[in-house]
PDB file of C-alpha atoms and ligand atoms in Angstrom:
ATOM      1  CA  MET B 287      29.925 -59.824 -42.263  1.00  0.00           C
ATOM      2  CA  THR B 288      30.419 -61.224 -45.840  1.00  0.00           C
ATOM      3  CA  PRO B 289      32.351 -59.355 -48.218  1.00  0.00           C
ATOM      4  CA  ASP B 290      29.462 -58.571 -50.778  1.00  0.00           C
ATOM      5  CA  LEU B 291      27.390 -57.163 -47.729  1.00  0.00           C
ATOM      6  CA  MET B 292      30.250 -55.028 -46.975  1.00  0.00           C
ATOM      7  CA  GLU B 293      30.715 -53.984 -50.265  1.00  0.00           C
ATOM      8  CA  ALA B 294      26.843 -53.049 -50.612  1.00  0.00           C
ATOM      9  CA  GLY B 295      27.337 -51.071 -47.213  1.00  0.00           C
ATOM     10  CA  ALA B 296      30.264 -49.392 -48.899  1.00  0.00           C
ATOM     11  CA  LYS B 297      28.097 -48.304 -51.696  1.00  0.00           C
ATOM     12  CA  ARG B 298      25.105 -46.985 -49.646  1.00  0.00           C
ATOM     13  CA  LEU B 299      26.677 -45.974 -46.327  1.00  0.00           C
ATOM     14  CA  ALA B 300      30.200 -44.490 -47.559  1.00  0.00           C
ATOM     15  CA  ALA B 301      28.677 -41.528 -48.964  1.00  0.00           C
ATOM     16  CA  ALA B 302      30.613 -40.350 -45.947  1.00  0.00           C
ATOM     17  CA  GLN B 303      33.884 -41.031 -47.974  1.00  0.00           C
ATOM     18  CA  SER B 304      34.937 -38.170 -50.524  1.00  0.00           C
ATOM     19  CA  ALA B 305      34.925 -39.367 -53.997  1.00  0.00           C
ATOM     20  CA  HIS B 306      36.681 -37.447 -56.866  1.00  0.00           C
ATOM     21  CA  ALA B 307      35.620 -39.356 -59.941  1.00  0.00           C
ATOM     22  CA  THR B 308      33.151 -38.081 -62.553  1.00  0.00           C
ATOM     23  CA  GLY B 309      31.430 -35.005 -61.072  1.00  0.00           C
ATOM     24  CA  VAL B 310      28.095 -36.606 -62.515  1.00  0.00           C
ATOM     25  CA  THR B 311      25.228 -36.418 -59.960  1.00  0.00           C
ATOM     26  CA  GLU B 312      22.739 -39.050 -59.703  1.00  0.00           C
ATOM     27  CA  SER B 313      20.074 -37.288 -61.713  1.00  0.00           C
ATOM     28  CA  GLY B 314      22.965 -37.156 -64.421  1.00  0.00           C
ATOM     29  CA  GLY B 315      23.562 -33.349 -64.146  1.00  0.00           C
ATOM     30  CA  ARG B 316      27.012 -32.156 -63.940  1.00  0.00           C
ATOM     31  CA  ARG B 317      27.788 -30.046 -60.880  1.00  0.00           C
ATOM     32  CA  ALA B 318      30.131 -26.997 -61.550  1.00  0.00           C
ATOM     33  CA  GLY B 319      33.500 -26.422 -59.907  1.00  0.00           C
ATOM     34  CA  TYR B 320      34.073 -29.027 -57.230  1.00  0.00           C
ATOM     35  CA  GLY B 321      35.157 -27.687 -53.835  1.00  0.00           C
ATOM     36  CA  ARG B 322      37.427 -29.527 -51.631  1.00  0.00           C
ATOM     37  CA  PRO B 323      35.227 -31.509 -49.209  1.00  0.00           C
ATOM     38  CA  VAL B 324      35.499 -30.411 -45.891  1.00  0.00           C
ATOM     39  CA  THR B 325      35.189 -32.140 -42.589  1.00  0.00           C
ATOM     40  CA  ALA B 326      32.169 -31.779 -40.275  1.00  0.00           C
ATOM     41  CA  GLY B 327      34.064 -29.766 -37.704  1.00  0.00           C
ATOM     42  CA  GLU B 328      34.725 -26.856 -40.242  1.00  0.00           C
ATOM     43  CA  VAL B 329      31.035 -25.529 -40.517  1.00  0.00           C
ATOM     44  CA  ASP B 330      31.235 -22.102 -39.701  1.00  0.00           C
ATOM     45  CA  VAL B 331      28.085 -21.146 -38.008  1.00  0.00           C
ATOM     46  CA  ALA B 332      29.212 -17.781 -36.427  1.00  0.00           C
ATOM     47  CA  HIS B 333      26.298 -16.162 -38.497  1.00  0.00           C
ATOM     48  CA  GLY B 334      23.662 -18.284 -36.566  1.00  0.00           C
ATOM     49  CA  ARG B 335      22.669 -20.428 -39.651  1.00  0.00           C
ATOM     50  CA  ILE B 336      23.715 -24.011 -40.032  1.00  0.00           C
ATOM     51  CA  LEU B 337      21.614 -24.155 -43.219  1.00  0.00           C
ATOM     52  CA  TYR B 338      20.461 -21.222 -45.338  1.00  0.00           C
ATOM     53  CA  LEU B 339      18.459 -21.092 -48.823  1.00  0.00           C
ATOM     54  CA  GLU B 340      17.617 -18.306 -50.910  1.00  0.00           C
ATOM     55  CA  ASP B 341      15.438 -17.641 -53.797  1.00  0.00           C
ATOM     56  CA  VAL B 342      15.893 -21.573 -54.935  1.00  0.00           C
ATOM     57  CA  HIS B 343      13.939 -22.704 -58.048  1.00  0.00           C
ATOM     58  CA  VAL B 344      13.707 -25.919 -59.769  1.00  0.00           C
ATOM     59  CA  ALA B 345      11.471 -27.092 -62.463  1.00  0.00           C
ATOM     60  CA  PHE B 346      10.797 -30.792 -63.693  1.00  0.00           C
ATOM     61  CA  ASP B 347       9.619 -30.522 -67.337  1.00  0.00           C
ATOM     62  CA  GLY B 348       8.170 -26.983 -66.904  1.00  0.00           C
ATOM     63  CA  PHE B 349       6.489 -27.739 -63.299  1.00  0.00           C
ATOM     64  CA  LYS B 350       7.964 -25.763 -60.819  1.00  0.00           C
ATOM     65  CA  ALA B 351       8.392 -27.924 -57.874  1.00  0.00           C
ATOM     66  CA  ILE B 352      10.592 -25.522 -56.047  1.00  0.00           C
ATOM     67  CA  ASN B 353       9.560 -21.904 -56.611  1.00  0.00           C
ATOM     68  CA  GLY B 354      11.314 -19.339 -54.546  1.00  0.00           C
ATOM     69  CA  LEU B 355      11.989 -20.815 -51.752  1.00  0.00           C
ATOM     70  CA  ASN B 356      13.770 -19.011 -48.670  1.00  0.00           C
ATOM     71  CA  LEU B 357      14.647 -20.842 -45.426  1.00  0.00           C
ATOM     72  CA  ASP B 358      17.330 -20.946 -42.821  1.00  0.00           C
ATOM     73  CA  ILE B 359      17.687 -22.767 -39.861  1.00  0.00           C
ATOM     74  CA  ALA B 360      19.875 -22.194 -36.673  1.00  0.00           C
ATOM     75  CA  PRO B 361      22.523 -24.427 -35.275  1.00  0.00           C
ATOM     76  CA  GLY B 362      21.003 -27.095 -32.909  1.00  0.00           C
ATOM     77  CA  GLU B 363      17.295 -26.089 -33.923  1.00  0.00           C
ATOM     78  CA  LEU B 364      14.833 -28.639 -34.590  1.00  0.00           C
ATOM     79  CA  ARG B 365      12.828 -27.288 -37.603  1.00  0.00           C
ATOM     80  CA  CYS B 366       9.392 -29.086 -38.509  1.00  0.00           C
ATOM     81  CA  VAL B 367       8.175 -28.654 -42.137  1.00  0.00           C
ATOM     82  CA  ILE B 368       4.734 -29.453 -43.058  1.00  0.00           C
ATOM     83  CA  GLY B 369       2.484 -28.937 -46.071  1.00  0.00           C
ATOM     84  CA  PRO B 370       0.078 -30.730 -48.622  1.00  0.00           C
ATOM     85  CA  ASN B 371       1.460 -33.665 -50.670  1.00  0.00           C
ATOM     86  CA  GLY B 372       3.603 -32.063 -53.751  1.00  0.00           C
ATOM     87  CA  ALA B 373       4.568 -29.013 -51.952  1.00  0.00           C
ATOM     88  CA  GLY B 374       7.905 -29.874 -52.668  1.00  0.00           C
ATOM     89  CA  LYS B 375       9.529 -30.937 -49.224  1.00  0.00           C
ATOM     90  CA  THR B 376      11.326 -34.036 -50.365  1.00  0.00           C
ATOM     91  CA  THR B 377      12.632 -32.151 -53.430  1.00  0.00           C
ATOM     92  CA  MET B 378      14.040 -29.592 -51.123  1.00  0.00           C
ATOM     93  CA  MET B 379      15.681 -32.382 -49.086  1.00  0.00           C
ATOM     94  CA  ASP B 380      17.085 -33.609 -52.566  1.00  0.00           C
ATOM     95  CA  ILE B 381      18.583 -30.029 -53.325  1.00  0.00           C
ATOM     96  CA  ILE B 382      20.088 -29.813 -49.838  1.00  0.00           C
ATOM     97  CA  THR B 383      21.597 -33.155 -50.084  1.00  0.00           C
ATOM     98  CA  GLY B 384      23.099 -32.834 -53.792  1.00  0.00           C
ATOM     99  CA  LYS B 385      20.655 -35.250 -55.277  1.00  0.00           C
ATOM    100  CA  THR B 386      18.892 -32.504 -57.402  1.00  0.00           C
ATOM    101  CA  ARG B 387      20.398 -29.550 -58.832  1.00  0.00           C
ATOM    102  CA  PRO B 388      18.380 -26.382 -58.642  1.00  0.00           C
ATOM    103  CA  ASP B 389      17.862 -24.183 -61.766  1.00  0.00           C
ATOM    104  CA  SER B 390      18.840 -21.096 -59.525  1.00  0.00           C
ATOM    105  CA  GLY B 391      19.181 -20.009 -56.060  1.00  0.00           C
ATOM    106  CA  THR B 392      21.785 -20.238 -53.086  1.00  0.00           C
ATOM    107  CA  VAL B 393      22.054 -23.066 -50.645  1.00  0.00           C
ATOM    108  CA  PHE B 394      24.599 -22.806 -47.904  1.00  0.00           C
ATOM    109  CA  PHE B 395      25.832 -25.157 -45.007  1.00  0.00           C
ATOM    110  CA  GLY B 396      27.039 -22.748 -42.410  1.00  0.00           C
ATOM    111  CA  SER B 397      27.925 -19.259 -43.706  1.00  0.00           C
ATOM    112  CA  THR B 398      30.965 -20.553 -46.041  1.00  0.00           C
ATOM    113  CA  ILE B 399      30.067 -23.840 -47.869  1.00  0.00           C
ATOM    114  CA  ASP B 400      28.013 -23.391 -51.107  1.00  0.00           C
ATOM    115  CA  LEU B 401      26.362 -26.648 -51.168  1.00  0.00           C
ATOM    116  CA  LEU B 402      25.852 -26.310 -55.018  1.00  0.00           C
ATOM    117  CA  ARG B 403      29.455 -26.727 -55.638  1.00  0.00           C
ATOM    118  CA  TYR B 404      29.574 -30.296 -54.032  1.00  0.00           C
ATOM    119  CA  ARG B 405      28.390 -33.664 -55.016  1.00  0.00           C
ATOM    120  CA  GLU B 406      25.727 -35.761 -53.011  1.00  0.00           C
ATOM    121  CA  ALA B 407      28.848 -38.023 -51.306  1.00  0.00           C
ATOM    122  CA  ASP B 408      30.765 -34.968 -50.369  1.00  0.00           C
ATOM    123  CA  ILE B 409      27.690 -33.440 -48.948  1.00  0.00           C
ATOM    124  CA  ALA B 410      27.192 -36.317 -46.855  1.00  0.00           C
ATOM    125  CA  ALA B 411      30.867 -36.388 -45.825  1.00  0.00           C
ATOM    126  CA  MET B 412      30.471 -32.768 -44.514  1.00  0.00           C
ATOM    127  CA  GLY B 413      28.034 -33.768 -42.034  1.00  0.00           C
ATOM    128  CA  ILE B 414      24.431 -33.578 -43.569  1.00  0.00           C
ATOM    129  CA  GLY B 415      22.729 -36.875 -43.034  1.00  0.00           C
ATOM    130  CA  ARG B 416      19.433 -38.019 -44.494  1.00  0.00           C
ATOM    131  CA  LYS B 417      16.813 -40.277 -43.575  1.00  0.00           C
ATOM    132  CA  PHE B 418      14.514 -41.405 -46.259  1.00  0.00           C
ATOM    133  CA  GLN B 419      11.075 -42.730 -45.755  1.00  0.00           C
ATOM    134  CA  LYS B 420      11.635 -46.259 -46.125  1.00  0.00           C
ATOM    135  CA  PRO B 421      14.265 -47.947 -43.620  1.00  0.00           C
ATOM    136  CA  THR B 422      16.986 -49.677 -45.533  1.00  0.00           C
ATOM    137  CA  VAL B 423      18.836 -51.317 -42.724  1.00  0.00           C
ATOM    138  CA  PHE B 424      20.830 -54.618 -43.525  1.00  0.00           C
ATOM    139  CA  GLU B 425      18.017 -57.133 -42.219  1.00  0.00           C
ATOM    140  CA  GLU B 426      20.549 -60.233 -42.026  1.00  0.00           C
ATOM    141  CA  LEU B 427      23.054 -58.392 -39.959  1.00  0.00           C
ATOM    142  CA  SER B 428      22.746 -57.649 -36.234  1.00  0.00           C
ATOM    143  CA  VAL B 429      21.806 -54.226 -34.814  1.00  0.00           C
ATOM    144  CA  PHE B 430      25.461 -53.862 -33.652  1.00  0.00           C
ATOM    145  CA  GLU B 431      26.858 -54.834 -37.086  1.00  0.00           C
ATOM    146  CA  ASN B 432      24.659 -52.381 -38.773  1.00  0.00           C
ATOM    147  CA  LEU B 433      26.111 -49.776 -36.472  1.00  0.00           C
ATOM    148  CA  GLU B 434      29.240 -50.946 -37.312  1.00  0.00           C
ATOM    149  CA  LEU B 435      29.134 -50.805 -40.866  1.00  0.00           C
ATOM    150  CA  ALA B 436      27.953 -47.321 -40.809  1.00  0.00           C
ATOM    151  CA  LEU B 437      31.508 -46.492 -39.506  1.00  0.00           C
ATOM    152  CA  ALA B 438      33.307 -48.750 -42.039  1.00  0.00           C
ATOM    153  CA  THR B 439      33.663 -45.817 -44.614  1.00  0.00           C
ATOM    154  CA  ASP B 440      37.199 -46.885 -45.467  1.00  0.00           C
ATOM    155  CA  LYS B 441      37.635 -49.021 -48.386  1.00  0.00           C
ATOM    156  CA  GLY B 442      40.656 -50.814 -46.992  1.00  0.00           C
ATOM    157  CA  VAL B 443      38.892 -51.646 -43.823  1.00  0.00           C
ATOM    158  CA  ARG B 444      35.886 -52.628 -45.734  1.00  0.00           C
ATOM    159  CA  ARG B 445      37.702 -55.298 -47.763  1.00  0.00           C
ATOM    160  CA  SER B 446      40.033 -56.805 -45.143  1.00  0.00           C
ATOM    161  CA  MET B 447      36.714 -56.892 -42.978  1.00  0.00           C
ATOM    162  CA  ALA B 448      39.115 -55.689 -39.955  1.00  0.00           C
ATOM    163  CA  PHE B 449      36.564 -53.980 -37.799  1.00  0.00           C
ATOM    164  CA  ALA B 450      38.739 -53.175 -34.991  1.00  0.00           C
ATOM    165  CA  LEU B 451      36.756 -50.261 -33.680  1.00  0.00           C
ATOM    166  CA  ASN B 452      38.902 -47.769 -31.685  1.00  0.00           C
ATOM    167  CA  GLY B 453      38.020 -46.822 -28.170  1.00  0.00           C
ATOM    168  CA  GLU B 454      36.242 -43.499 -29.233  1.00  0.00           C
ATOM    169  CA  GLN B 455      34.098 -45.625 -31.919  1.00  0.00           C
ATOM    170  CA  LYS B 456      33.048 -48.279 -29.290  1.00  0.00           C
ATOM    171  CA  ASP B 457      32.190 -45.317 -26.773  1.00  0.00           C
ATOM    172  CA  ARG B 458      30.233 -43.774 -29.737  1.00  0.00           C
ATOM    173  CA  LEU B 459      28.550 -47.124 -30.669  1.00  0.00           C
ATOM    174  CA  ALA B 460      27.318 -47.583 -27.169  1.00  0.00           C
ATOM    175  CA  GLU B 461      25.993 -44.087 -26.695  1.00  0.00           C
ATOM    176  CA  VAL B 462      24.097 -44.412 -30.268  1.00  0.00           C
ATOM    177  CA  LEU B 463      22.603 -47.682 -28.983  1.00  0.00           C
ATOM    178  CA  SER B 464      21.143 -46.232 -25.886  1.00  0.00           C
ATOM    179  CA  THR B 465      19.927 -43.280 -27.538  1.00  0.00           C
ATOM    180  CA  ILE B 466      18.091 -45.129 -30.050  1.00  0.00           C
ATOM    181  CA  HIS B 467      16.518 -47.262 -27.513  1.00  0.00           C
ATOM    182  CA  LEU B 468      18.148 -50.503 -28.817  1.00  0.00           C
ATOM    183  CA  ARG B 469      20.909 -51.343 -26.389  1.00  0.00           C
ATOM    184  CA  ASP B 470      19.151 -54.483 -25.228  1.00  0.00           C
ATOM    185  CA  SER B 471      18.439 -55.545 -28.813  1.00  0.00           C
ATOM    186  CA  ALA B 472      22.214 -55.118 -30.191  1.00  0.00           C
ATOM    187  CA  ALA B 473      22.598 -58.789 -30.882  1.00  0.00           C
ATOM    188  CA  ARG B 474      19.309 -59.133 -32.606  1.00  0.00           C
ATOM    189  CA  GLN B 475      18.956 -59.407 -36.410  1.00  0.00           C
ATOM    190  CA  ALA B 476      17.610 -56.243 -37.901  1.00  0.00           C
ATOM    191  CA  GLY B 477      15.215 -58.167 -39.460  1.00  0.00           C
ATOM    192  CA  GLU B 478      13.246 -59.173 -36.339  1.00  0.00           C
ATOM    193  CA  LEU B 479      12.838 -55.868 -35.224  1.00  0.00           C
ATOM    194  CA  SER B 480       9.822 -53.860 -35.342  1.00  0.00           C
ATOM    195  CA  HIS B 481       9.136 -51.241 -38.139  1.00  0.00           C
ATOM    196  CA  GLY B 482       9.763 -48.485 -35.542  1.00  0.00           C
ATOM    197  CA  GLN B 483      12.686 -50.057 -34.257  1.00  0.00           C
ATOM    198  CA  LYS B 484      14.155 -50.245 -37.748  1.00  0.00           C
ATOM    199  CA  GLN B 485      13.672 -46.689 -38.451  1.00  0.00           C
ATOM    200  CA  TRP B 486      15.522 -45.954 -35.022  1.00  0.00           C
ATOM    201  CA  LEU B 487      18.407 -48.108 -36.425  1.00  0.00           C
ATOM    202  CA  GLU B 488      18.653 -46.285 -39.490  1.00  0.00           C
ATOM    203  CA  ILE B 489      18.884 -43.209 -37.558  1.00  0.00           C
ATOM    204  CA  GLY B 490      21.645 -44.603 -35.338  1.00  0.00           C
ATOM    205  CA  MET B 491      23.489 -45.480 -38.500  1.00  0.00           C
ATOM    206  CA  LEU B 492      23.407 -41.796 -39.375  1.00  0.00           C
ATOM    207  CA  LEU B 493      24.172 -40.722 -35.783  1.00  0.00           C
ATOM    208  CA  MET B 494      27.377 -42.750 -35.866  1.00  0.00           C
ATOM    209  CA  GLN B 495      28.881 -40.248 -38.245  1.00  0.00           C
ATOM    210  CA  ASP B 496      27.790 -37.296 -35.817  1.00  0.00           C
ATOM    211  CA  PRO B 497      26.066 -35.515 -38.753  1.00  0.00           C
ATOM    212  CA  LYS B 498      25.900 -31.724 -37.914  1.00  0.00           C
ATOM    213  CA  LEU B 499      22.394 -31.830 -39.782  1.00  0.00           C
ATOM    214  CA  LEU B 500      19.840 -34.430 -40.183  1.00  0.00           C
ATOM    215  CA  LEU B 501      17.149 -34.250 -42.586  1.00  0.00           C
ATOM    216  CA  LEU B 502      14.247 -36.679 -41.795  1.00  0.00           C
ATOM    217  CA  ASP B 503      11.438 -37.293 -44.170  1.00  0.00           C
ATOM    218  CA  GLU B 504       8.401 -38.670 -42.524  1.00  0.00           C
ATOM    219  CA  PRO B 505       9.925 -40.552 -39.743  1.00  0.00           C
ATOM    220  CA  VAL B 506       6.783 -41.752 -38.024  1.00  0.00           C
ATOM    221  CA  ALA B 507       4.935 -42.825 -40.835  1.00  0.00           C
ATOM    222  CA  GLY B 508       3.685 -46.461 -40.195  1.00  0.00           C
ATOM    223  CA  MET B 509       4.841 -46.379 -36.667  1.00  0.00           C
ATOM    224  CA  THR B 510       2.741 -47.294 -33.537  1.00  0.00           C
ATOM    225  CA  ASP B 511       1.425 -44.605 -31.168  1.00  0.00           C
ATOM    226  CA  GLU B 512       3.893 -45.824 -28.638  1.00  0.00           C
ATOM    227  CA  GLU B 513       6.862 -45.641 -31.318  1.00  0.00           C
ATOM    228  CA  THR B 514       6.001 -42.389 -32.189  1.00  0.00           C
ATOM    229  CA  GLU B 515       5.934 -41.114 -28.863  1.00  0.00           C
ATOM    230  CA  ARG B 516       9.451 -42.585 -28.340  1.00  0.00           C
ATOM    231  CA  THR B 517      10.713 -41.067 -31.664  1.00  0.00           C
ATOM    232  CA  ALA B 518       9.425 -37.642 -30.346  1.00  0.00           C
ATOM    233  CA  GLN B 519      11.690 -38.178 -27.372  1.00  0.00           C
ATOM    234  CA  LEU B 520      14.717 -39.346 -29.505  1.00  0.00           C
ATOM    235  CA  PHE B 521      14.364 -36.191 -31.585  1.00  0.00           C
ATOM    236  CA  LEU B 522      14.138 -33.822 -28.674  1.00  0.00           C
ATOM    237  CA  SER B 523      17.077 -35.470 -27.308  1.00  0.00           C
ATOM    238  CA  LEU B 524      19.021 -34.869 -30.474  1.00  0.00           C
ATOM    239  CA  LYS B 525      18.588 -31.433 -30.792  1.00  0.00           C
ATOM    240  CA  GLY B 526      21.096 -29.101 -29.613  1.00  0.00           C
ATOM    241  CA  ARG B 527      23.960 -31.464 -30.585  1.00  0.00           C
ATOM    242  CA  HIS B 528      22.559 -31.694 -33.847  1.00  0.00           C
ATOM    243  CA  SER B 529      20.452 -29.625 -36.241  1.00  0.00           C
ATOM    244  CA  LEU B 530      17.435 -31.408 -37.380  1.00  0.00           C
ATOM    245  CA  MET B 531      14.834 -30.937 -40.236  1.00  0.00           C
ATOM    246  CA  VAL B 532      11.918 -32.927 -39.740  1.00  0.00           C
ATOM    247  CA  VAL B 533       8.855 -33.444 -42.512  1.00  0.00           C
ATOM    248  CA  GLU B 534       5.861 -34.906 -41.029  1.00  0.00           C
ATOM    249  CA  HIS B 535       2.176 -35.145 -41.575  1.00  0.00           C
ATOM    250  CA  ASP B 536       1.187 -36.382 -38.208  1.00  0.00           C
ATOM    251  CA  MET B 537       0.260 -33.217 -36.149  1.00  0.00           C
ATOM    252  CA  ASN B 538       0.470 -34.924 -32.565  1.00  0.00           C
ATOM    253  CA  PHE B 539       3.919 -35.681 -33.128  1.00  0.00           C
ATOM    254  CA  ILE B 540       4.712 -32.249 -34.850  1.00  0.00           C
ATOM    255  CA  ARG B 541       3.116 -30.759 -31.646  1.00  0.00           C
ATOM    256  CA  ALA B 542       5.362 -32.970 -29.352  1.00  0.00           C
ATOM    257  CA  ILE B 543       8.497 -31.820 -30.779  1.00  0.00           C
ATOM    258  CA  SER B 544       7.834 -28.378 -32.544  1.00  0.00           C
ATOM    259  CA  GLU B 545       9.409 -25.179 -31.688  1.00  0.00           C
ATOM    260  CA  LYS B 546       9.321 -23.354 -35.242  1.00  0.00           C
ATOM    261  CA  VAL B 547       7.431 -25.030 -38.006  1.00  0.00           C
ATOM    262  CA  THR B 548       7.434 -24.002 -41.510  1.00  0.00           C
ATOM    263  CA  VAL B 549       4.626 -24.521 -43.955  1.00  0.00           C
ATOM    264  CA  LEU B 550       5.649 -25.430 -47.521  1.00  0.00           C
ATOM    265  CA  CYS B 551       3.132 -24.961 -50.391  1.00  0.00           C
ATOM    266  CA  ASP B 552       3.567 -24.868 -54.151  1.00  0.00           C
ATOM    267  CA  GLY B 553       7.275 -24.931 -53.632  1.00  0.00           C
ATOM    268  CA  ALA B 554       7.845 -21.918 -51.484  1.00  0.00           C
ATOM    269  CA  VAL B 555       7.199 -20.915 -47.787  1.00  0.00           C
ATOM    270  CA  LEU B 556       3.735 -20.509 -47.025  1.00  0.00           C
ATOM    271  CA  ALA B 557       3.731 -19.660 -43.474  1.00  0.00           C
ATOM    272  CA  GLU B 558       6.482 -19.801 -40.614  1.00  0.00           C
ATOM    273  CA  GLY B 559       5.958 -19.635 -36.718  1.00  0.00           C
ATOM    274  CA  THR B 560       4.922 -21.787 -33.757  1.00  0.00           C
ATOM    275  CA  LEU B 561       2.139 -24.899 -34.745  1.00  0.00           C
ATOM    276  CA  ASP B 562      -0.330 -22.829 -33.051  1.00  0.00           C
ATOM    277  CA  GLU B 563       0.376 -19.631 -35.273  1.00  0.00           C
ATOM    278  CA  VAL B 564       0.640 -21.761 -38.356  1.00  0.00           C
ATOM    279  CA  GLN B 565      -2.543 -23.726 -37.450  1.00  0.00           C
ATOM    280  CA  ALA B 566      -4.277 -20.510 -37.106  1.00  0.00           C
ATOM    281  CA  ASP B 567      -3.196 -19.050 -40.242  1.00  0.00           C
ATOM    282  CA  GLU B 568      -6.116 -18.709 -42.830  1.00  0.00           C
ATOM    283  CA  ARG B 569      -4.053 -19.616 -45.809  1.00  0.00           C
ATOM    284  CA  VAL B 570      -2.569 -22.608 -44.060  1.00  0.00           C
ATOM    285  CA  ILE B 571      -6.024 -23.582 -43.186  1.00  0.00           C
ATOM    286  CA  GLU B 572      -7.176 -23.350 -46.919  1.00  0.00           C
ATOM    287  CA  VAL B 573      -4.510 -25.280 -48.423  1.00  0.00           C
ATOM    288  CA  TYR B 574      -3.518 -27.962 -45.854  1.00  0.00           C
ATOM    289  CA  LEU B 575      -5.576 -28.288 -42.699  1.00  0.00           C
ATOM    290  CA  GLY B 576      -8.606 -27.972 -44.174  1.00  0.00           C
ATOM    291  CA  ARG B 577     -12.003 -26.201 -42.443  1.00  0.00           C
TER     292      ARG B 577
HETATM  293  P1  ADP Q 702       6.426 -33.412 -51.160  1.00  0.00           P
HETATM  294  O1  ADP Q 702       7.686 -34.241 -50.438  1.00  0.00           O
HETATM  295  O2  ADP Q 702       6.162 -32.004 -50.309  1.00  0.00           O
HETATM  296  O3  ADP Q 702       5.009 -34.386 -51.159  1.00  0.00           O
HETATM  297  P2  ADP Q 702       7.628 -33.654 -53.412  1.00  0.00           P
HETATM  298  O4  ADP Q 702       8.996 -32.751 -53.314  1.00  0.00           O
HETATM  299  O5  ADP Q 702       7.952 -35.151 -53.733  1.00  0.00           O
HETATM  300  O6  ADP Q 702       6.767 -33.156 -52.850  1.00  0.00           O
HETATM  301  O7  ADP Q 702       7.537 -33.315 -54.931  1.00  0.00           O
HETATM  302  C1  ADP Q 702       6.911 -31.895 -55.470  1.00  0.00           C
HETATM  303  C2  ADP Q 702       6.503 -31.847 -56.900  1.00  0.00           C
HETATM  304  O8  ADP Q 702       7.492 -32.228 -57.782  1.00  0.00           O
HETATM  305  C3  ADP Q 702       5.531 -33.070 -57.106  1.00  0.00           C
HETATM  306  O9  ADP Q 702       4.430 -32.880 -58.010  1.00  0.00           O
HETATM  307  C4  ADP Q 702       6.465 -34.039 -57.906  1.00  0.00           C
HETATM  308  O10 ADP Q 702       5.564 -35.157 -58.741  1.00  0.00           O
HETATM  309  C5  ADP Q 702       7.253 -33.370 -58.587  1.00  0.00           C
HETATM  310  N1  ADP Q 702       8.604 -34.095 -58.776  1.00  0.00           N
HETATM  311  C6  ADP Q 702       9.428 -34.298 -57.689  1.00  0.00           C
HETATM  312  N2  ADP Q 702      10.729 -34.850 -58.143  1.00  0.00           N
HETATM  313  C7  ADP Q 702      10.698 -35.140 -59.426  1.00  0.00           C
HETATM  314  C8  ADP Q 702      11.419 -35.718 -60.456  1.00  0.00           C
HETATM  315  N3  ADP Q 702      12.631 -36.181 -60.259  1.00  0.00           N
HETATM  316  N4  ADP Q 702      10.887 -35.611 -61.752  1.00  0.00           N
HETATM  317  C9  ADP Q 702       9.640 -35.108 -61.977  1.00  0.00           C
HETATM  318  N5  ADP Q 702       8.767 -34.592 -61.034  1.00  0.00           N
HETATM  319  C10 ADP Q 702       9.299 -34.485 -60.044  1.00  0.00           C
HETATM  320 MG1   MG Q 703       7.755 -36.283 -49.709  1.00  0.00          MG
END
């Protein structure tokens, strides 16, 4: 692995490192009063919630992208979120991960961590992993090296490229390889993988940090039917150990994985329930599913 690749990896992946610099978010906004980053093990879920949003609002140039959003997710839950384009699904994830600061409202991780007090890198370090729509694996590295890089959050380790994985990390890497169905492809270059396999690899990179909560934005877009089916199995195998929030338009996929489904529209929750319940809801049919 070359040093500049390691540095690139640092930039992108070492969100898992706490930074104490400027206090300026990606969007340029200043976050008030930073708290001490906590480790994933400290999240208090005694009240039965891993994530809690109450009356969240954010407007962009007067346009209310998130408008009175209330949502909570239980530890180990796999929550599906559906809704028309522009409903605010991605913006909701931006708020949870600290990329966008809401104008008002409450966002808690567990019952004690006020996420609005933390920056993006700290939030990732606390155990909230995010998968964006487009896979961003390092194409020129092997599958194994990509997963290894996901662990290299320590600057000194990255500089020296001294990747001596400890026993626990080796076990984790092997476990993740098998979870994401890439055990037989560990030595392959990531660039040679199919689109679906790249998506799984990126999920694997998130899993290396053993996140408490995983946010996945349109994970099966562009996948073949078979890849979609395998991704459903993968997500089902992740719930329990992790909490997941999955945004998708693919209703067959949602049907395969869903317990509780949240329908988002105009920046707020329109309906919530089983997929059958929300699909039978007149308002949901009106705005999203069509007649
Ligand atoms: P979804 O993911 O449900 O399709 P988004 O959260 O991407 O919806 O977008 C919700 C609305 O907010 C859209 O109208 C989008 O154009 C707008 N929006 C999202 N992010 C920004 C931003 N950073 N600046 C301005 N408008 C934005
Ligand atoms: Mg979106």
